[in-house]
Amino acid sequence: MVLDSRTGDVAGYQLSSFDPDSAADRGFTEGYTELLGVRRAYRGRGIAQLLLADAMRRYTDAGMEVASLDVDSANPTGALELYLGMGYTPVNRSMTWEKML
């Protein structure tokens, strides 16, 4: 979590996980970013990059072989560009369908 030192407000957050069963099934250890967010007032200051870089250091220190996450490629905040810029590469794609009722 990144806090605003002036106000104590949360500026950004990241939640990661590790699934040992998945590691056994897939044959590699993976640190997974479950959640990543930066509050609108704090965007554009490099907070997301800081949080992801910190997570990757922690993954490496814990012996993880891969850092991964999922992203909505149509996310209007530019998340896809952020992840590509941090060195993530797409490995699969999925599509969600919906119908308004």
XYZ file of N, CA, C and O in Angstrom:
404
model
N 0.848 -1.157 0.000
C 0.000 0.000 0.000
C 0.903 1.232 0.000
O 1.961 1.249 0.621
N 0.470 2.273 -0.702
C 1.161 3.562 -0.706
C 0.229 4.566 -0.041
O -0.929 4.698 -0.423
N 0.764 5.248 0.970
C -0.009 6.250 1.693
C 0.486 7.648 1.360
O 1.687 7.864 1.186
N -0.426 8.591 1.310
C -0.087 10.002 1.165
C 0.431 10.473 2.517
O -0.310 10.469 3.502
N 1.702 10.869 2.575
C 2.308 11.240 3.861
C 1.691 12.503 4.457
O 1.753 12.712 5.672
N 1.072 13.322 3.630
C 0.448 14.550 4.140
C -0.892 14.289 4.810
O -1.222 14.916 5.807
N -1.672 13.355 4.244
C -3.032 13.145 4.727
C -3.255 11.787 5.381
O -4.236 11.602 6.090
N -2.375 10.841 5.085
C -2.575 9.476 5.562
C -3.519 8.679 4.688
O -3.796 7.518 4.968
N -4.023 9.288 3.616
C -4.938 8.601 2.707
C -4.211 7.523 1.912
O -3.035 7.665 1.583
N -4.933 6.481 1.574
C -4.398 5.450 0.689
C -4.368 6.028 -0.725
O -5.388 6.468 -1.249
N -3.171 6.023 -1.335
C -3.017 6.502 -2.709
C -3.100 5.338 -3.689
O -3.627 5.479 -4.793
N -2.554 4.183 -3.299
C -2.567 3.017 -4.165
C -2.402 1.747 -3.356
O -1.944 1.782 -2.209
N -2.755 0.619 -3.951
C -2.677 -0.656 -3.246
C -2.420 -1.776 -4.237
O -2.704 -1.661 -5.425
N -1.855 -2.850 -3.719
C -1.666 -4.057 -4.518
C -1.821 -5.259 -3.600
O -1.351 -5.238 -2.454
N -2.493 -6.281 -4.078
C -2.669 -7.528 -3.345
C -2.159 -8.659 -4.219
O -2.575 -8.786 -5.378
N -1.237 -9.452 -3.689
C -0.651 -10.573 -4.429
C -0.976 -11.888 -3.763
O -1.308 -11.930 -2.581
N -0.824 -12.969 -4.540
C -1.044 -14.298 -3.976
C -0.066 -15.296 -4.587
O 0.582 -15.023 -5.593
N 0.011 -16.443 -3.943
C 0.787 -17.580 -4.421
C -0.031 -18.828 -4.161
O -0.536 -19.028 -3.059
N -0.185 -19.666 -5.162
C -0.968 -20.896 -5.045
C -0.034 -22.098 -5.227
O 0.355 -22.407 -6.354
N 0.341 -22.777 -4.139
C 1.261 -23.913 -4.271
C 0.690 -25.063 -5.106
O 1.446 -25.765 -5.785
N -0.618 -25.254 -5.085
C -1.217 -26.315 -5.898
C -1.063 -26.009 -7.386
O -0.750 -26.890 -8.188
N -1.259 -24.747 -7.743
C -1.078 -24.338 -9.141
C 0.377 -24.520 -9.560
O 0.652 -24.960 -10.669
N 1.301 -24.201 -8.663
C 2.727 -24.371 -8.979
C 3.034 -25.831 -9.261
O 3.764 -26.157 -10.210
N 2.481 -26.722 -8.468
C 2.714 -28.157 -8.679
C 2.116 -28.611 -10.014
O 2.743 -29.372 -10.757
N 0.923 -28.125 -10.328
C 0.256 -28.506 -11.579
C 0.945 -27.928 -12.807
O 1.076 -28.595 -13.833
N 1.370 -26.665 -12.709
C 1.908 -25.961 -13.874
C 3.421 -26.121 -14.035
O 3.963 -25.836 -15.084
N 4.107 -26.518 -12.973
C 5.542 -26.756 -13.071
C 6.406 -25.525 -12.867
O 7.602 -25.546 -13.149
N 5.828 -24.433 -12.367
C 6.614 -23.242 -12.046
C 5.907 -22.460 -10.938
O 4.707 -22.612 -10.739
N 6.697 -21.680 -10.218
C 6.130 -20.856 -9.147
C 5.767 -19.487 -9.705
O 6.482 -18.921 -10.515
N 4.633 -18.979 -9.227
C 4.070 -17.763 -9.812
C 3.538 -16.842 -8.726
O 2.702 -17.236 -7.921
N 4.029 -15.610 -8.713
C 3.430 -14.564 -7.889
C 2.360 -13.890 -8.724
O 2.617 -13.478 -9.864
N 1.154 -13.819 -8.203
C 0.025 -13.329 -8.982
C -0.539 -12.056 -8.366
O -0.860 -12.018 -7.177
N -0.660 -10.993 -9.163
C -1.285 -9.751 -8.709
C -2.792 -9.901 -8.820
O -3.341 -9.954 -9.918
N -3.434 -10.009 -7.663
C -4.892 -10.142 -7.601
C -5.569 -8.792 -7.839
O -6.547 -8.709 -8.575
N -5.064 -7.771 -7.171
C -5.647 -6.432 -7.246
C -4.536 -5.406 -7.344
O -3.501 -5.530 -6.673
N -4.751 -4.384 -8.138
C -3.846 -3.244 -8.229
C -4.710 -2.031 -8.500
O -5.517 -2.041 -9.437
N -4.558 -1.015 -7.689
C -5.361 0.182 -7.899
C -4.655 1.424 -7.414
O -3.895 1.387 -6.443
N -4.898 2.518 -8.114
C -4.411 3.834 -7.705
C -5.617 4.766 -7.759
O -6.319 4.822 -8.770
N -5.845 5.470 -6.670
C -6.982 6.384 -6.626
C -6.800 7.493 -7.657
O -5.697 7.943 -7.920
N -7.889 7.899 -8.238
C -7.886 8.850 -9.349
C -7.007 10.079 -9.066
O -6.230 10.504 -9.916
N -7.088 10.644 -7.899
C -6.327 11.858 -7.572
C -4.821 11.636 -7.578
O -4.051 12.600 -7.642
N -4.376 10.381 -7.524
C -2.945 10.067 -7.437
C -2.388 9.444 -8.715
O -1.213 9.104 -8.767
N -3.211 9.311 -9.736
C -2.755 8.674 -10.975
C -1.757 9.566 -11.707
O -1.752 10.781 -11.546
N -0.915 8.926 -12.505
C 0.075 9.651 -13.283
C 1.328 10.002 -12.510
O 2.163 10.772 -12.985
N 1.502 9.441 -11.333
C 2.667 9.739 -10.488
C 3.618 8.548 -10.349
O 4.541 8.583 -9.541
N 3.361 7.466 -11.079
C 4.240 6.302 -11.026
C 3.956 5.355 -9.877
O 4.756 4.463 -9.598
N 2.829 5.516 -9.216
C 2.509 4.678 -8.050
C 2.273 3.227 -8.464
O 2.760 2.299 -7.813
N 1.549 3.007 -9.545
C 1.298 1.634 -10.006
C 2.613 0.942 -10.351
O 2.821 -0.223 -9.985
N 3.513 1.642 -11.037
C 4.812 1.066 -11.383
C 5.600 0.728 -10.118
O 6.228 -0.327 -10.034
N 5.559 1.612 -9.136
C 6.246 1.378 -7.866
C 5.707 0.122 -7.185
O 6.480 -0.723 -6.722
N 4.390 -0.017 -7.139
C 3.783 -1.180 -6.500
C 4.128 -2.473 -7.230
O 4.451 -3.485 -6.595
N 4.072 -2.449 -8.566
C 4.417 -3.650 -9.328
C 5.888 -4.007 -9.188
O 6.239 -5.186 -9.039
N 6.768 -3.013 -9.223
C 8.201 -3.279 -9.062
C 8.482 -3.859 -7.683
O 9.283 -4.799 -7.539
N 7.814 -3.344 -6.659
C 7.983 -3.881 -5.306
C 7.509 -5.331 -5.247
O 8.168 -6.186 -4.657
N 6.366 -5.612 -5.873
C 5.850 -6.986 -5.888
C 6.831 -7.916 -6.585
O 7.102 -9.020 -6.100
N 7.394 -7.481 -7.707
C 8.335 -8.337 -8.436
C 9.599 -8.596 -7.621
O 10.128 -9.709 -7.640
N 10.064 -7.593 -6.878
C 11.212 -7.824 -5.974
C 10.857 -8.866 -4.917
O 11.646 -9.756 -4.607
N 9.673 -8.742 -4.364
C 9.229 -9.699 -3.340
C 9.080 -11.098 -3.927
O 9.433 -12.087 -3.287
N 8.530 -11.199 -5.142
C 8.409 -12.502 -5.796
C 9.791 -13.120 -5.976
O 9.990 -14.297 -5.694
N 10.729 -12.328 -6.474
C 12.093 -12.827 -6.690
C 12.709 -13.283 -5.371
O 13.294 -14.365 -5.300
N 12.571 -12.467 -4.335
C 13.120 -12.822 -3.025
C 12.513 -14.107 -2.482
O 13.166 -14.848 -1.745
N 11.249 -14.378 -2.843
C 10.557 -15.586 -2.385
C 10.811 -16.786 -3.302
O 10.275 -17.865 -3.069
N 11.624 -16.587 -4.356
C 11.946 -17.687 -5.252
C 10.943 -17.924 -6.369
O 10.991 -18.956 -7.041
N 10.044 -16.979 -6.586
C 9.067 -17.132 -7.663
C 9.767 -17.026 -9.017
O 10.712 -16.277 -9.189
N 9.252 -17.780 -9.962
C 9.823 -17.791 -11.309
C 9.075 -16.885 -12.282
O 9.636 -16.469 -13.295
N 7.805 -16.584 -11.985
C 6.956 -15.831 -12.899
C 6.115 -14.842 -12.101
O 5.661 -15.157 -10.999
N 5.922 -13.655 -12.664
C 4.962 -12.686 -12.133
C 3.831 -12.595 -13.144
O 4.084 -12.448 -14.341
N 2.594 -12.698 -12.687
C 1.484 -12.660 -13.639
C 0.300 -11.897 -13.074
O 0.227 -11.598 -11.881
N -0.640 -11.602 -13.967
C -1.869 -10.891 -13.629
C -2.825 -11.011 -14.792
O -2.462 -11.493 -15.859
N -4.044 -10.610 -14.588
C -5.041 -10.538 -15.649
C -5.411 -9.069 -15.826
O -5.384 -8.298 -14.863
N -5.776 -8.701 -17.042
C -6.157 -7.313 -17.310
C -7.266 -7.277 -18.349
O -7.298 -8.101 -19.265
N -8.152 -6.328 -18.180
C -9.147 -6.030 -19.202
C -8.454 -5.132 -20.219
O -8.109 -3.990 -19.917
N -8.218 -5.640 -21.408
C -7.456 -4.886 -22.410
C -8.171 -3.616 -22.853
O -7.556 -2.734 -23.433
N -9.458 -3.497 -22.563
C -10.205 -2.287 -22.906
C -10.289 -1.317 -21.729
O -11.000 -0.317 -21.797
N -9.556 -1.586 -20.665
C -9.573 -0.737 -19.482
C -9.193 0.690 -19.883
O -8.132 0.918 -20.447
N -10.049 1.670 -19.589
C -9.786 3.043 -20.041
C -8.659 3.748 -19.282
O -8.232 4.826 -19.687
N -8.150 3.148 -18.210
C -7.090 3.798 -17.439
C -5.704 3.567 -18.017
O -4.723 4.107 -17.514
N -5.596 2.744 -19.063
C -4.289 2.474 -19.659
C -3.547 1.340 -18.993
O -2.328 1.232 -19.108
N -4.265 0.467 -18.307
C -3.626 -0.632 -17.585
C -2.803 -1.532 -18.504
O -1.697 -1.937 -18.141
N -3.320 -1.837 -19.683
C -2.589 -2.715 -20.592
C -1.221 -2.128 -20.932
O -0.203 -2.831 -20.890
N -1.169 -0.852 -21.243
C 0.102 -0.193 -21.566
C 1.043 -0.207 -20.361
O 2.254 -0.380 -20.509
N 0.497 -0.018 -19.173
C 1.305 -0.071 -17.945
C 1.997 -1.422 -17.840
O 3.213 -1.494 -17.648
N 1.241 -2.499 -17.977
C 1.803 -3.838 -17.802
C 2.809 -4.172 -18.897
O 3.856 -4.748 -18.622
N 2.494 -3.805 -20.135
C 3.450 -4.031 -21.209
C 4.740 -3.254 -20.952
O 5.836 -3.769 -21.165
N 4.606 -2.035 -20.475
C 5.772 -1.211 -20.168
C 6.611 -1.747 -19.020
O 7.807 -1.453 -18.924
N 5.994 -2.542 -18.154
C 6.708 -3.145 -17.022
C 7.314 -4.496 -17.399
O 7.897 -5.164 -16.566
N 7.154 -4.914 -18.658
C 7.768 -6.153 -19.113
C 6.859 -7.362 -19.137
O 7.298 -8.460 -19.492
N 5.600 -7.204 -18.764
C 4.656 -8.320 -18.865
C 4.363 -8.580 -20.340
O 4.330 -7.643 -21.144
N 4.147 -9.829 -20.690
C 3.794 -10.184 -22.057
C 2.517 -11.016 -22.046
O 2.327 -11.857 -21.163
N 1.623 -10.798 -23.010
C 0.390 -11.595 -23.073
C 0.715 -13.063 -23.355
O 1.559 -13.353 -24.200
N 0.058 -13.969 -22.629
C 0.254 -15.394 -22.870
C -1.048 -16.082 -23.297
O -0.999 -17.150 -23.881
N -2.168 -15.490 -22.978
C -3.440 -15.998 -23.499
C -4.477 -14.894 -23.422
O -4.289 -13.899 -22.735
N -5.536 -15.078 -24.145
C -6.605 -14.083 -24.189
C -7.939 -14.797 -23.989
O -8.102 -15.950 -24.370
N -8.875 -14.067 -23.405
C -10.217 -14.613 -23.251
C -11.219 -13.517 -23.582
O -10.878 -12.336 -23.621
N -12.447 -13.924 -23.802
C -13.484 -12.974 -24.136
C -14.684 -13.250 -23.233
O -15.029 -14.407 -22.993
N -15.285 -12.205 -22.758
C -16.480 -12.331 -21.943
C -17.677 -11.821 -22.733
O -17.599 -10.768 -23.366
N -18.747 -12.549 -22.696
C -19.962 -12.164 -23.397
C -21.024 -11.827 -22.366
O -21.085 -12.433 -21.296
N -21.867 -10.890 -22.679
C -22.977 -10.576 -21.779
C -24.182 -10.136 -22.585
O -24.053 -9.726 -23.735
N -25.338 -10.258 -21.956
C -26.573 -9.811 -22.571
C -27.371 -9.096 -21.494
O -27.566 -9.626 -20.394
N -27.767 -7.899 -21.801
C -28.580 -7.142 -20.859
C -29.970 -7.768 -20.782
O -30.557 -8.113 -21.822
N -30.487 -7.922 -19.579
C -31.823 -8.509 -19.387
C -32.809 -7.471 -18.935
O -32.505 -6.516 -18.337
